[in-house]
């Protein structure tokens, strides 16, 4: 797994040494000698991970890290601080600044490479979500996502898997002031609790009795519901090799015993923040997907969604030998509403009609806004007679009560016209089905509006009960659906 690593150090010899070590492992290396230079490289998205020295003139590593983590453009970039400082207070200061890890020089190659590869995997997962959830904003960030960047990582739900009572009690007491901790002493039950509990972090003791803790870590990350849940290992000093193996299987972080309380608090807070940030990315992704197939004004599905799913609905009708009907609905004299009362009033009418339309059809029916004042309803398991009844219900719901406009200060009457067609067998196609409903709608418009007309070919097909090629008999000579737009 390759990645572009930014190495930040004001000592040229250190830069060359780390660059050589990383390059030998086929990482792409970028170097910076000042904090300002590092911030610029990160802002231009030219690195995947930052290896950051602490003691630098001008702007030290702590300040660089704080700025990276406070900026929505760079918040997601993992930062590993590497320093000769070896006091717990120094490590804690780095973690509180937002660093993903704090390594003390000299750093063994195996430990450094394992950490870099682990963080690279995590960043790649986040980058995929970021790209998919990209919106029209320059940063691709919603207000909620920006809020997630500044989250303090407090009041998370933590599952602690530790079968040693004294150990679990100490860890729980340390975290009690900042997190809600639940303890599971039975490793066999931990996977089920993790899957059902919606935890922000899972902490696992590596020294579980008669149970492989790393297998539990792998199982947690193999489930869809817990794939993105951060895992923190608690290890004994002689288990360093097992910790490195844990990083390879997807563990997010680790602590060595004896545990320094403030470091435990800081590392768990970091993982809670990461989980919430990732959750917000996924939420944005879901919202973006919904926006892609939903009409923003009415909340109905849009034309793209209908075109994506109509063929599959027709295929189901063929395979199950079941009927299917289509309605094309148009609001009468809609242009007059816009011209007389303004486009805001027109939007009010569209929203209210969409609400009435949705209440008139079943959950399995596909109701879409085709565009402008035109709507389509696709109804599986529905023949021509039932489709006409539904169309009449839609028409009467529109006409039975006035539509409120101008913030409810004015009521206007609105009517709709509906064209009905039915699926005519394996030789039928979506475009023909909709065109027949469109032509029936044209007949409803020319006959005076505020009425329902069923396509004549669909009626004959329904009465005959046999499959035949679609046709458009019954439509007026020279009629074309485009000729009735706007009214």
Coordinates of C-alpha atoms in Angstrom, one line a residue:
X1 CA 0.0 0.0 0.0
X2 CA 1.6 3.3 -1.1
X3 CA 0.9 6.8 0.1
X4 CA 2.3 10.3 -0.1
X5 CA 4.0 11.1 3.2
X6 CA 4.8 14.7 4.2
X7 CA 7.8 14.8 6.5
X8 CA 8.2 18.0 8.4
X9 CA 11.5 18.7 10.2
X10 CA 13.8 21.7 10.4
X11 CA 17.0 19.5 10.4
X12 CA 18.0 18.6 6.9
X13 CA 19.8 15.4 8.0
X14 CA 16.6 14.2 9.7
X15 CA 14.6 14.8 6.6
X16 CA 17.0 12.9 4.4
X17 CA 17.1 10.0 6.9
X18 CA 13.4 9.6 7.2
X19 CA 12.9 10.1 3.4
X20 CA 15.4 7.3 2.7
X21 CA 13.6 5.0 5.1
X22 CA 10.2 5.6 3.7
X23 CA 11.3 5.6 0.1
X24 CA 12.8 2.1 0.6
X25 CA 9.3 1.0 1.5
X26 CA 8.0 2.5 -1.7
X27 CA 6.2 5.5 -0.1
X28 CA 6.2 8.7 -2.0
X29 CA 7.8 11.4 0.2
X30 CA 7.4 15.1 0.3
X31 CA 9.5 17.2 2.6
X32 CA 9.0 20.5 4.4
X33 CA 11.3 22.4 6.8
X34 CA 8.8 24.8 8.4
X35 CA 5.3 24.7 9.8
X36 CA 4.1 27.3 7.3
X37 CA 5.4 25.2 4.4
X38 CA 3.7 22.1 5.8
X39 CA 0.3 23.9 6.1
X40 CA 0.5 25.0 2.5
X41 CA 1.3 21.5 1.2
X42 CA -1.6 20.1 3.2
X43 CA -4.0 22.8 2.1
X44 CA -3.3 21.9 -1.5
X45 CA -4.1 18.2 -0.8
X46 CA -0.6 17.1 -1.7
X47 CA -0.1 14.5 1.0
X48 CA -1.9 11.6 2.7
X49 CA -0.1 11.5 6.1
X50 CA 2.0 14.0 8.0
X51 CA 5.1 13.0 10.0
X52 CA 5.6 16.0 12.1
X53 CA 8.6 17.1 14.2
X54 CA 7.7 19.0 17.4
X55 CA 10.7 21.3 18.1
X56 CA 10.8 23.7 15.2
X57 CA 11.6 27.4 15.1
X58 CA 8.8 29.9 14.5
X59 CA 5.8 27.5 14.6
X60 CA 6.2 24.3 16.5
X61 CA 4.7 21.0 15.7
X62 CA 1.9 21.4 18.3
X63 CA 0.6 24.6 16.6
X64 CA 0.9 23.1 13.1
X65 CA -1.2 20.1 14.3
X66 CA -3.8 22.3 15.9
X67 CA -4.2 24.3 12.7
X68 CA -4.5 21.2 10.5
X69 CA -7.2 19.7 12.7
X70 CA -9.1 23.0 13.0
X71 CA -9.3 23.5 9.2
X72 CA -12.1 21.5 7.4
X73 CA -9.9 21.2 4.4
X74 CA -7.2 19.4 6.3
X75 CA -8.9 17.9 9.3
X76 CA -9.0 14.5 7.8
X77 CA -5.2 14.2 7.2
X78 CA -3.6 11.9 9.8
X79 CA -0.8 13.4 11.8
X80 CA 2.0 11.5 13.6
X81 CA 4.3 13.5 15.8
X82 CA 7.8 12.3 16.0
X83 CA 10.0 13.9 18.7
X84 CA 12.9 13.4 21.1
X85 CA 10.6 14.6 23.8
X86 CA 9.7 11.6 25.9
X87 CA 7.7 12.9 28.8
X88 CA 4.0 11.8 29.2
X89 CA 3.1 15.5 29.3
X90 CA 4.7 16.0 25.9
X91 CA 2.8 13.0 24.4
X92 CA -0.4 14.2 26.0
X93 CA 0.1 17.7 24.5
X94 CA 0.5 16.2 21.1
X95 CA -2.6 14.1 21.4
X96 CA -4.7 17.0 22.7
X97 CA -3.5 19.0 19.7
X98 CA -5.2 16.4 17.5
X99 CA -2.3 14.1 16.6
X100 CA -3.2 10.6 15.7
X101 CA -0.1 9.3 17.3
X102 CA 3.0 10.5 19.2
X103 CA 6.2 8.5 18.6
X104 CA 9.4 9.1 20.5
X105 CA 12.8 9.0 18.7
X106 CA 14.5 6.8 17.9
X107 CA 11.5 5.1 16.2
X108 CA 11.9 1.6 15.0
X109 CA 11.2 1.1 11.3
X110 CA 8.8 -1.7 11.8
X111 CA 6.7 0.4 14.2
X112 CA 6.8 3.5 12.0
X113 CA 5.8 1.6 8.8
X114 CA 3.0 -0.3 10.6
X115 CA 1.6 3.0 11.9
X116 CA 1.8 4.7 8.5
X117 CA 0.1 1.8 6.7
X118 CA -2.6 1.6 9.3
X119 CA -3.4 5.4 9.0
X120 CA -3.2 5.2 5.2
X121 CA -6.0 2.6 5.2
X122 CA -8.1 4.7 7.5
X123 CA -7.6 7.8 5.4
X124 CA -8.4 6.0 2.2
X125 CA -11.8 4.9 3.7
X126 CA -12.5 8.5 4.7
X127 CA -11.4 9.9 1.4
X128 CA -13.8 7.6 -0.4
X129 CA -16.7 8.9 1.7
X130 CA -15.6 12.5 1.3
X131 CA -15.5 12.2 -2.5
X132 CA -18.9 10.4 -2.7
X133 CA -20.5 12.9 -0.4
X134 CA -19.1 15.9 -2.3
X135 CA -21.7 18.7 -2.7
X136 CA -21.7 21.9 -4.7
X137 CA -20.0 23.8 -2.0
X138 CA -16.3 24.5 -2.5
X139 CA -15.2 22.4 0.4
X140 CA -17.9 19.8 0.1
X141 CA -18.8 20.4 3.7
X142 CA -22.2 20.9 5.2
X143 CA -22.7 22.9 8.4
X144 CA -23.1 19.7 10.3
X145 CA -19.8 18.4 8.9
X146 CA -18.0 21.5 9.9
X147 CA -19.5 21.1 13.4
X148 CA -18.1 17.6 13.5
X149 CA -14.6 19.0 12.8
X150 CA -14.8 21.0 16.1
X151 CA -16.4 18.2 18.1
X152 CA -14.7 17.8 21.5
X153 CA -15.1 14.0 21.5
X154 CA -16.9 13.9 24.8
X155 CA -19.9 11.8 25.9
X156 CA -19.2 8.9 23.6
X157 CA -20.4 5.4 24.1
X158 CA -17.5 3.0 24.8
X159 CA -17.5 -0.8 24.9
X160 CA -14.6 -2.1 27.0
X161 CA -13.8 -5.8 26.4
X162 CA -11.6 -6.9 29.3
X163 CA -12.0 -10.1 31.4
X164 CA -9.8 -8.9 34.2
X165 CA -12.0 -7.2 36.8
X166 CA -9.3 -4.9 38.3
X167 CA -8.1 -3.7 34.9
X168 CA -11.6 -3.0 33.6
X169 CA -12.5 -1.1 36.7
X170 CA -9.5 1.2 36.5
X171 CA -10.0 1.9 32.8
X172 CA -13.7 2.6 33.4
X173 CA -13.0 5.0 36.3
X174 CA -10.5 6.9 34.2
X175 CA -12.9 7.4 31.4
X176 CA -16.1 7.9 33.5
X177 CA -15.8 11.7 33.5
X178 CA -15.7 12.1 29.7
X179 CA -17.3 8.9 28.2
X180 CA -20.1 6.4 29.0
X181 CA -18.3 3.1 29.4
X182 CA -19.9 -0.4 29.3
X183 CA -17.8 -3.4 30.2
X184 CA -18.1 -6.9 28.6
X185 CA -16.1 -9.6 30.4
X186 CA -17.1 -12.4 28.1
X187 CA -15.2 -12.1 24.8
X188 CA -17.6 -14.5 23.1
X189 CA -20.4 -12.0 23.7
X190 CA -18.4 -8.9 22.7
X191 CA -19.1 -9.2 19.0
X192 CA -22.8 -9.3 19.5
X193 CA -22.8 -6.3 21.9
X194 CA -20.6 -4.3 19.5
X195 CA -23.0 -5.0 16.6
X196 CA -26.1 -4.2 18.6
X197 CA -24.9 -1.3 20.7
X198 CA -23.9 1.5 18.3
X199 CA -20.7 2.3 20.2
X200 CA -18.4 5.1 19.3
X201 CA -15.3 3.2 20.3
X202 CA -14.5 -0.4 21.3
X203 CA -11.5 -0.9 23.7
X204 CA -10.1 -4.5 23.7
X205 CA -7.6 -5.9 26.1
X206 CA -5.0 -7.9 24.1
X207 CA -4.5 -10.3 27.0
X208 CA -8.0 -11.9 27.0
X209 CA -8.0 -15.3 28.7
X210 CA -8.3 -18.2 26.3
X211 CA -9.4 -15.9 23.4
X212 CA -7.6 -14.3 20.5
X213 CA -8.3 -10.6 20.9
X214 CA -7.0 -9.9 17.3
X215 CA -9.6 -12.3 15.9
X216 CA -12.3 -10.3 17.7
X217 CA -10.9 -7.1 16.2
X218 CA -11.0 -8.6 12.7
X219 CA -14.6 -9.9 13.3
X220 CA -15.8 -6.4 14.4
X221 CA -14.4 -4.8 11.3
X222 CA -15.8 -7.5 9.0
X223 CA -19.4 -6.6 10.0
X224 CA -21.2 -3.9 8.0
X225 CA -22.7 -2.3 11.2
X226 CA -19.3 -2.1 12.9
X227 CA -16.9 -1.7 10.0
X228 CA -16.2 1.9 10.8
X229 CA -16.2 1.6 14.6
X230 CA -12.7 2.6 16.0
X231 CA -10.9 -0.1 18.0
X232 CA -8.3 0.7 20.6
X233 CA -6.0 -2.1 22.0
X234 CA -4.7 -2.2 25.5
X235 CA -1.4 -4.2 25.5
X236 CA 1.4 -5.3 27.8
X237 CA 4.9 -4.2 27.0
X238 CA 6.0 -7.6 25.8
X239 CA 3.2 -7.7 23.3
X240 CA 4.7 -5.2 20.9
X241 CA 4.7 -7.7 18.0
X242 CA 1.0 -8.4 18.6
X243 CA 0.2 -4.7 18.6
X244 CA 1.9 -4.3 15.2
X245 CA -0.1 -7.3 13.9
X246 CA -3.2 -5.5 15.3
X247 CA -2.5 -2.4 13.2
X248 CA -2.3 -4.6 10.1
X249 CA -5.8 -6.1 10.8
X250 CA -7.4 -2.6 11.2
X251 CA -6.9 -1.6 14.8
X252 CA -7.1 2.2 15.1
X253 CA -4.9 2.9 18.1
X254 CA -3.3 1.3 21.1
X255 CA -1.9 2.0 24.6
X256 CA 0.8 0.1 26.5
X257 CA 0.5 -0.8 30.2
X258 CA 0.9 0.8 32.7
X259 CA -1.7 3.1 31.3
X260 CA -1.2 6.9 31.7
X261 CA -4.8 8.1 32.5
X262 CA -4.6 11.4 30.6
X263 CA -3.2 9.6 27.5
X264 CA -6.1 7.1 27.7
X265 CA -8.6 10.0 27.9
X266 CA -7.0 11.8 25.0
X267 CA -6.7 8.8 22.7
X268 CA -10.3 7.8 23.2
X269 CA -11.5 11.3 22.6
X270 CA -9.6 11.3 19.3
X271 CA -11.3 8.1 18.3
X272 CA -14.8 9.4 19.3
X273 CA -14.2 12.5 17.2
X274 CA -13.1 10.3 14.3
X275 CA -16.2 8.1 14.5
X276 CA -18.5 11.2 14.6
X277 CA -16.7 12.8 11.7
X278 CA -17.0 9.6 9.7
X279 CA -20.7 9.2 10.6
X280 CA -21.3 12.7 9.4
X281 CA -19.5 11.9 6.1
X282 CA -21.8 8.9 5.6
X283 CA -24.8 10.9 6.5
X284 CA -23.8 13.5 3.9
X285 CA -23.3 10.7 1.4
X286 CA -26.8 9.4 2.1
X287 CA -28.2 12.9 1.8
X288 CA -26.4 13.4 -1.5
X289 CA -27.7 10.2 -2.9
X290 CA -31.2 11.2 -1.9
X291 CA -30.8 14.6 -3.5
X292 CA -29.7 12.9 -6.8
X293 CA -33.0 11.0 -7.1
X294 CA -35.4 13.4 -5.2
X295 CA -37.1 16.5 -6.4
X296 CA -36.0 19.3 -4.0
X297 CA -39.3 21.2 -4.1
X298 CA -41.8 18.5 -3.7
X299 CA -39.9 15.6 -2.0
X300 CA -41.2 13.2 -4.7
X301 CA -38.8 11.1 -6.8
X302 CA -37.4 12.9 -9.8
X303 CA -37.3 12.0 -13.5
X304 CA -33.9 10.4 -13.1
X305 CA -35.1 8.0 -10.5
X306 CA -38.1 7.0 -12.6
X307 CA -36.0 6.3 -15.6
X308 CA -33.7 4.2 -13.6
X309 CA -36.4 2.0 -12.1
X310 CA -39.2 1.9 -14.6
X311 CA -37.6 -0.8 -16.8
X312 CA -37.1 -3.1 -13.7
X313 CA -40.8 -2.6 -12.8
X314 CA -41.8 -3.6 -16.3
X315 CA -39.5 -6.7 -16.2
X316 CA -41.1 -7.7 -12.9
X317 CA -44.6 -7.4 -14.4
X318 CA -43.5 -9.7 -17.3
X319 CA -41.8 -12.3 -15.1
X320 CA -44.8 -12.4 -12.7
X321 CA -47.5 -12.0 -15.4
X322 CA -49.0 -9.2 -13.5
X323 CA -50.5 -5.9 -14.7
X324 CA -49.0 -2.5 -14.4
X325 CA -50.4 1.0 -15.0
X326 CA -49.0 4.5 -15.5
X327 CA -50.6 7.9 -14.8
X328 CA -49.4 11.1 -16.3
X329 CA -50.9 14.0 -14.3
X330 CA -50.8 17.7 -15.2
X331 CA -52.0 20.7 -13.2
X332 CA -54.5 22.7 -15.3
X333 CA -53.7 26.3 -16.2
X334 CA -50.5 26.3 -14.1
X335 CA -48.9 29.1 -16.1
X336 CA -51.9 31.3 -15.1
X337 CA -51.0 30.7 -11.4
X338 CA -47.5 31.8 -12.0
X339 CA -48.4 34.8 -14.1
X340 CA -51.2 36.0 -11.7
X341 CA -49.7 35.2 -8.3
X342 CA -46.0 34.8 -8.9
X343 CA -43.7 31.8 -8.9
X344 CA -43.7 31.5 -5.1
X345 CA -47.4 30.8 -5.3
X346 CA -46.7 28.3 -8.0
X347 CA -44.2 26.5 -5.7
X348 CA -46.9 26.5 -3.0
X349 CA -49.3 24.8 -5.4
X350 CA -46.7 22.2 -6.5
X351 CA -45.8 21.3 -2.9
X352 CA -49.5 21.0 -1.8
X353 CA -50.5 19.0 -4.8
X354 CA -47.5 16.6 -4.2
X355 CA -48.7 16.1 -0.7
X356 CA -52.2 15.3 -1.9
X357 CA -50.8 13.0 -4.7
X358 CA -48.7 11.1 -2.2
X359 CA -51.7 10.5 0.1
X360 CA -53.7 9.1 -2.9
X361 CA -51.4 6.3 -3.9
X362 CA -49.9 3.2 -2.2
X363 CA -46.5 2.9 -0.7
X364 CA -45.4 0.5 -3.5
X365 CA -46.5 3.0 -6.2
X366 CA -43.8 5.2 -7.7
X367 CA -44.8 8.8 -7.6
X368 CA -42.5 11.2 -9.4
X369 CA -42.3 14.8 -10.5
X370 CA -41.5 14.6 -14.2
X371 CA -40.8 18.3 -14.5
X372 CA -42.7 21.6 -14.2
X373 CA -46.3 20.9 -13.3
X374 CA -46.2 17.4 -14.7
X375 CA -46.2 14.2 -12.5
X376 CA -46.0 10.5 -13.2
X377 CA -47.3 7.6 -11.1
X378 CA -46.3 4.0 -11.8
X379 CA -48.5 1.4 -10.2
X380 CA -47.4 -2.2 -10.1
X381 CA -50.1 -4.9 -9.7
X382 CA -52.7 -2.5 -11.1
X383 CA -55.0 -3.0 -14.2
X384 CA -56.8 -0.3 -16.2
X385 CA -60.0 -0.2 -14.1
X386 CA -58.2 0.2 -10.8
X387 CA -55.8 2.7 -12.3
X388 CA -58.7 4.8 -13.4
X389 CA -60.2 4.7 -9.9
X390 CA -56.9 5.9 -8.5
X391 CA -56.6 8.7 -11.1
X392 CA -60.1 9.9 -10.2
X393 CA -59.1 9.9 -6.5
X394 CA -56.1 12.1 -7.4
X395 CA -58.3 14.4 -9.5
X396 CA -61.0 14.8 -6.9
X397 CA -58.4 15.4 -4.1
X398 CA -57.0 18.3 -6.1
X399 CA -60.4 19.8 -6.7
X400 CA -62.1 19.2 -3.4
X401 CA -60.4 22.1 -1.5
X402 CA -58.6 25.3 -2.4
X403 CA -54.8 25.6 -2.3
X404 CA -53.3 28.1 0.2
X405 CA -50.8 30.6 -1.3
X406 CA -49.1 33.8 -0.1
X407 CA -48.4 32.2 3.4
X408 CA -52.0 31.1 3.7
X409 CA -53.5 34.5 3.1
X410 CA -55.2 33.5 -0.2
X411 CA -56.9 30.4 -1.4
X412 CA -57.1 29.4 -5.1
X413 CA -58.9 26.6 -6.9
X414 CA -56.7 24.1 -8.7
X415 CA -57.7 21.2 -10.9
X416 CA -55.7 18.5 -12.7
X417 CA -56.0 16.3 -15.8
X418 CA -54.9 12.7 -15.8
X419 CA -54.0 10.3 -18.6
X420 CA -54.0 6.5 -17.9
X421 CA -52.2 3.7 -19.7
X422 CA -51.4 0.1 -18.9
X423 CA -48.4 -2.2 -19.7
X424 CA -49.1 -4.3 -22.7
X425 CA -46.8 -7.2 -22.3
X426 CA -43.2 -8.2 -23.1
X427 CA -43.0 -6.2 -26.3
X428 CA -43.9 -3.0 -24.5
X429 CA -41.2 -0.5 -23.5
X430 CA -41.1 2.4 -21.0
X431 CA -41.2 5.1 -23.6
X432 CA -44.3 3.7 -25.3
X433 CA -46.1 3.2 -21.9
X434 CA -45.5 6.8 -21.0
X435 CA -46.4 8.1 -24.4
X436 CA -49.7 6.4 -24.4
X437 CA -50.5 8.0 -21.0
X438 CA -49.3 11.3 -22.4
X439 CA -51.6 11.1 -25.4
X440 CA -54.5 10.2 -23.1
X441 CA -53.6 13.3 -21.0
X442 CA -53.8 15.4 -24.2
X443 CA -57.3 14.1 -24.8
X444 CA -58.3 15.1 -21.2
X445 CA -56.9 18.6 -21.8
X446 CA -58.7 19.0 -25.2
X447 CA -62.0 17.7 -23.7
X448 CA -62.1 20.5 -21.1
X449 CA -59.6 19.6 -18.4
X450 CA -60.3 18.4 -14.8
X451 CA -60.9 14.9 -16.0
X452 CA -59.4 11.4 -16.4
X453 CA -59.0 9.7 -19.8
X454 CA -57.7 6.2 -20.3
X455 CA -55.7 5.3 -23.4
X456 CA -58.0 3.4 -25.7
X457 CA -55.4 0.7 -26.6
X458 CA -54.9 0.0 -22.9
X459 CA -58.6 -0.4 -22.5
X460 CA -58.8 -2.9 -25.4
X461 CA -55.8 -4.8 -24.1
X462 CA -57.3 -5.0 -20.6
X463 CA -60.7 -6.2 -21.9
X464 CA -59.0 -8.8 -24.3
X465 CA -56.7 -10.1 -21.6
X466 CA -54.1 -11.0 -24.2
X467 CA -50.7 -9.7 -25.2
X468 CA -50.5 -7.6 -28.4
X469 CA -48.1 -5.0 -29.8
X470 CA -48.6 -1.5 -28.3
X471 CA -50.4 1.0 -30.5
X472 CA -51.8 4.5 -30.1
X473 CA -55.2 4.1 -31.6
X474 CA -57.8 6.3 -30.1
X475 CA -55.5 9.4 -30.0
X476 CA -56.7 12.4 -32.1
X477 CA -55.2 12.7 -35.5
X478 CA -51.9 14.6 -35.4
X479 CA -52.0 14.8 -31.6
X480 CA -48.6 15.1 -29.9
X481 CA -47.9 15.4 -26.2
X482 CA -45.8 18.4 -26.6
X483 CA -48.8 20.4 -28.0
X484 CA -50.5 20.6 -24.6
X485 CA -47.6 21.8 -22.4
X486 CA -48.2 24.7 -20.1
X487 CA -51.9 24.3 -19.5

